[in-house]
Short mmCIF file of C-alpha atoms in Angstrom, two decimals:
data_model
loop_
_atom_site.label_atom_id
_atom_site.label_comp_id
_atom_site.label_asym_id
_atom_site.label_seq_id
_atom_site.Cartn_x
_atom_site.Cartn_y
_atom_site.Cartn_z
CA UNK A 162 0.00 0.00 0.00
CA UNK A 163 1.38 3.39 -1.02
CA UNK A 164 2.36 5.86 1.65
CA UNK A 165 0.32 9.05 1.82
CA UNK A 166 1.11 12.07 3.94
CA UNK A 167 -1.59 14.00 5.73
CA UNK A 168 -1.13 16.74 3.12
CA UNK A 169 -1.80 14.27 0.28
CA UNK A 170 -4.96 13.11 2.03
CA UNK A 171 -6.14 16.65 2.80
CA UNK A 172 -5.51 17.77 -0.79
CA UNK A 173 -7.68 14.99 -2.20
CA UNK A 174 -10.45 15.69 0.29
CA UNK A 175 -10.41 19.42 -0.45
CA UNK A 176 -10.81 18.73 -4.16
CA UNK A 177 -13.97 16.75 -3.38
CA UNK A 178 -15.09 19.50 -0.99
CA UNK A 179 -15.41 21.84 -3.96
CA UNK A 180 -18.08 19.53 -5.39
CA UNK A 181 -19.84 19.37 -2.04
CA UNK A 182 -19.96 23.17 -1.86
CA UNK A 183 -21.11 23.50 -5.47
CA UNK A 184 -23.86 20.91 -5.04
CA UNK A 185 -24.97 22.59 -1.80
CA UNK A 186 -25.19 26.00 -3.48
CA UNK A 187 -27.09 24.68 -6.50
CA UNK A 188 -29.50 22.73 -4.30
CA UNK A 189 -30.11 25.60 -1.86
CA UNK A 190 -30.54 28.30 -4.50
CA UNK A 191 -32.63 26.05 -6.73
CA UNK A 192 -34.62 24.91 -3.71
CA UNK A 193 -35.17 28.53 -2.73
CA UNK A 194 -36.58 29.39 -6.15
CA UNK A 195 -38.88 26.37 -6.27
CA UNK A 196 -39.67 26.84 -2.57
CA UNK A 197 -40.80 30.39 -3.30
CA UNK A 198 -43.27 29.04 -5.84
CA UNK A 199 -44.42 26.42 -3.34
CA UNK A 200 -44.92 29.18 -0.77
CA UNK A 201 -47.08 31.25 -3.13
CA UNK A 202 -49.19 28.20 -3.96
CA UNK A 203 -49.44 27.23 -0.30
CA UNK A 204 -50.79 30.63 0.82
CA UNK A 205 -52.77 31.29 -2.36
CA UNK A 206 -56.52 31.80 -2.42
CA UNK A 207 -57.22 28.89 -4.75
CA UNK A 208 -57.98 25.61 -2.89
CA UNK A 209 -56.52 23.44 -5.65
CA UNK A 210 -53.26 25.38 -5.61
CA UNK A 211 -52.99 24.98 -1.84
CA UNK A 212 -53.74 21.27 -2.12
CA UNK A 213 -51.13 20.72 -4.86
CA UNK A 214 -48.48 22.46 -2.75
CA UNK A 215 -49.55 20.54 0.36
CA UNK A 216 -49.32 17.16 -1.39
CA UNK A 217 -45.90 18.08 -2.82
CA UNK A 218 -44.61 19.05 0.63
CA UNK A 219 -46.01 15.97 2.34
CA UNK A 220 -44.54 13.60 -0.24
CA UNK A 221 -41.07 15.17 -0.24
CA UNK A 222 -40.94 15.58 3.54
CA UNK A 223 -42.52 12.21 4.22
CA UNK A 224 -40.10 10.10 2.18
CA UNK A 225 -36.35 9.58 2.76
CA UNK A 226 -33.97 11.74 0.75
CA UNK A 227 -32.06 8.56 -0.06
CA UNK A 228 -35.13 7.15 -1.82
CA UNK A 229 -35.58 10.38 -3.77
CA UNK A 230 -31.97 10.17 -4.94
CA UNK A 231 -32.54 6.59 -6.10
CA UNK A 232 -35.68 7.59 -8.02
CA UNK A 233 -33.94 10.54 -9.68
CA UNK A 234 -30.98 8.43 -10.75
CA UNK A 235 -32.32 4.93 -11.34
CA UNK A 236 -36.00 5.72 -11.87
CA UNK A 237 -35.45 7.89 -14.93
CA UNK A 238 -33.09 5.25 -16.32
CA UNK A 239 -36.02 2.81 -16.43
CA UNK A 240 -37.60 5.08 -19.04
CA UNK A 241 -34.41 5.18 -21.08
CA UNK A 242 -33.34 8.56 -19.74
CA UNK A 243 -29.65 8.46 -18.79
CA UNK A 244 -29.05 10.96 -16.01
CA UNK A 245 -25.53 11.80 -14.79
CA UNK A 246 -25.03 11.34 -11.06
CA UNK A 247 -24.40 15.07 -10.50
CA UNK A 248 -27.62 16.04 -12.29
CA UNK A 249 -29.70 13.47 -10.41
CA UNK A 250 -28.15 14.63 -7.13
CA UNK A 251 -28.85 18.30 -7.90
CA UNK A 252 -32.42 17.59 -8.98
CA UNK A 253 -33.28 15.45 -5.95
CA UNK A 254 -31.71 17.84 -3.44
CA UNK A 255 -33.35 20.88 -5.08
CA UNK A 256 -36.84 19.38 -4.94
CA UNK A 257 -36.24 18.13 -1.39
CA UNK A 258 -34.97 21.55 -0.27
CA UNK A 259 -37.92 23.31 -1.90
CA UNK A 260 -40.41 21.31 0.14
CA UNK A 261 -38.77 22.25 3.43
CA UNK A 262 -38.05 25.88 2.55
CA UNK A 263 -41.57 26.43 1.22
CA UNK A 264 -43.05 25.12 4.46
CA UNK A 265 -40.60 27.07 6.62
CA UNK A 266 -41.48 30.29 4.83
CA UNK A 267 -45.21 29.55 4.95
CA UNK A 268 -44.98 29.30 8.72
CA UNK A 269 -43.08 32.60 8.86
CA UNK A 270 -45.65 34.39 6.70
CA UNK A 271 -48.53 33.02 8.75
CA UNK A 272 -46.79 34.07 11.97
CA UNK A 273 -47.40 37.72 11.04
CA UNK A 274 -50.37 38.97 13.04
CA UNK A 275 -53.69 39.14 11.17
CA UNK A 276 -53.97 42.73 12.33
CA UNK A 277 -51.12 43.60 9.95
CA UNK A 278 -53.17 42.32 7.01
CA UNK A 279 -56.22 44.25 8.18
CA UNK A 280 -54.27 47.45 8.80
CA UNK A 281 -52.60 47.37 5.39
CA UNK A 282 -55.91 46.58 3.69
CA UNK A 283 -57.49 49.58 5.40
CA UNK A 284 -54.80 51.72 3.74
CA UNK A 285 -56.01 50.56 0.33
CA UNK A 286 -53.13 48.17 -0.34
CA UNK A 287 -53.66 45.28 -2.75
CA UNK A 288 -52.47 41.74 -2.01
CA UNK A 289 -49.11 42.21 -3.73
CA UNK A 290 -48.50 45.53 -1.97
CA UNK A 291 -49.40 43.96 1.37
CA UNK A 292 -46.94 41.15 0.81
CA UNK A 293 -44.15 43.41 -0.43
CA UNK A 294 -44.36 46.28 2.06
CA UNK A 295 -45.86 44.77 5.19
CA UNK A 296 -45.93 40.98 5.43
CA UNK A 297 -42.67 39.78 3.80
CA UNK A 298 -40.37 42.26 5.64
CA UNK A 299 -41.74 40.97 8.96
CA UNK A 300 -41.68 37.35 7.86
CA UNK A 301 -38.06 37.75 6.70
CA UNK A 302 -36.88 38.50 10.20
CA UNK A 303 -38.52 35.33 11.48
CA UNK A 304 -37.35 33.24 8.52
CA UNK A 305 -33.61 33.92 8.69
CA UNK A 306 -32.61 31.50 11.50
CA UNK A 307 -34.56 28.44 10.24
CA UNK A 308 -33.57 29.14 6.62
CA UNK A 309 -29.86 29.36 7.36
CA UNK A 310 -30.24 26.44 9.75
CA UNK A 311 -31.71 24.38 6.94
CA UNK A 312 -28.77 25.28 4.69
CA UNK A 313 -26.65 23.29 7.15
CA UNK A 314 -28.93 20.31 6.56
CA UNK A 315 -28.45 20.71 2.81
CA UNK A 316 -24.67 20.56 3.21
CA UNK A 317 -24.96 17.42 5.32
CA UNK A 318 -27.51 15.96 2.91
CA UNK A 319 -24.99 15.99 0.09
CA UNK A 320 -23.25 13.09 1.85
CA UNK A 321 -26.10 10.79 0.77
CA UNK A 322 -25.40 11.44 -2.91
CA UNK A 323 -22.39 9.15 -2.66
CA UNK A 324 -24.86 6.24 -2.87
CA UNK A 325 -25.53 7.04 -6.55
CA UNK A 326 -21.85 7.50 -7.35
CA UNK A 327 -21.46 11.26 -7.00
CA UNK A 328 -17.92 12.01 -5.81
CA UNK A 329 -18.45 14.48 -2.98
CA UNK A 330 -16.64 14.75 0.35
CA UNK A 331 -17.99 11.59 1.98
CA UNK A 332 -17.47 9.46 -1.13
CA UNK A 333 -13.94 10.84 -1.47
CA UNK A 334 -13.33 9.93 2.16
CA UNK A 335 -14.22 6.31 1.38
CA UNK A 336 -11.98 6.24 -1.69
CA UNK A 337 -9.05 7.79 0.18
CA UNK A 338 -9.56 5.42 3.11
CA UNK A 339 -9.40 2.42 0.78
CA UNK A 340 -6.19 3.77 -0.73
CA UNK A 341 -4.46 4.72 2.52
CA UNK A 342 -5.85 2.33 5.09
CA UNK A 343 -6.15 5.21 7.59
CA UNK A 344 -9.89 5.53 8.33
CA UNK A 345 -9.57 7.46 11.59
CA UNK A 346 -7.35 10.12 10.04
CA UNK A 347 -9.38 10.40 6.83
CA UNK A 348 -12.81 10.54 8.43
CA UNK A 349 -11.49 12.82 11.14
CA UNK A 350 -10.49 15.26 8.40
CA UNK A 351 -13.86 14.75 6.67
CA UNK A 352 -15.67 15.62 9.90
CA UNK A 353 -13.45 18.68 10.38
CA UNK A 354 -14.18 19.91 6.85
CA UNK A 355 -17.94 19.48 7.34
CA UNK A 356 -17.67 21.44 10.58
CA UNK A 357 -15.75 24.22 8.82
CA UNK A 358 -18.50 24.40 6.19
CA UNK A 359 -21.45 24.37 8.58
CA UNK A 360 -20.23 26.39 11.57
CA UNK A 361 -19.92 29.72 9.69
CA UNK A 362 -23.49 29.30 8.43
CA UNK A 363 -24.77 28.98 11.99
CA UNK A 364 -22.78 32.04 13.07
CA UNK A 365 -24.01 34.04 10.08
CA UNK A 366 -27.59 33.22 11.06
CA UNK A 367 -27.10 34.67 14.54
CA UNK A 368 -25.39 37.82 13.26
CA UNK A 369 -28.03 38.47 10.60
CA UNK A 370 -30.84 37.83 13.07
CA UNK A 371 -29.39 40.42 15.45
CA UNK A 372 -29.01 42.98 12.65
CA UNK A 373 -32.59 42.47 11.51
CA UNK A 374 -33.86 42.84 15.07
CA UNK A 375 -31.89 46.04 15.57
CA UNK A 376 -33.17 47.45 12.26
CA UNK A 377 -36.74 46.54 13.24
CA UNK A 378 -36.42 48.18 16.67
CA UNK A 379 -35.03 51.40 15.15
CA UNK A 380 -37.82 51.41 12.58
#
């Protein structure tokens, strides 16, 4: 077995970390866009729109992400559609993220007191104006901590994509372990890298929450 220094191991893991970060960004941003649509459907006035969004959320939240990854990768292949592992991973994580973000944001919007709706309506505001000037700014302050907190779950969720062959940090850890025979060192570094990715997100959530609270109090 070839000898690898800790720097050789770290270099290989950091290369894979780039893919973990990229997949996390694509999934979170894509999930945010789709989640915004889910939110609008969920709080819309049409019963069928609310029901469609509700069913979508319940299915995606009520089934394991691992199963969704399998369906995206192997399920489409049954219909003759060859999907690269990175595309299947991005698609599954985006749709999964959208379900959670849409529901998180729905709860934040509905947490705004009904009196705010009534007060803005009495000023002659339409639905869009109410959302833009009154409801969403208040909901944003409530939404920041759970949204950023969920981004940590997205980063961790990328580890499951190794099951369909996507070479991200966890998969790279397995490959490097097989090559070096040093599981404790390799997975210790993997854990450290995950911590370095997730800890700043948690700190950013706290800082942004404080700034939003200060801005609200001044206002």
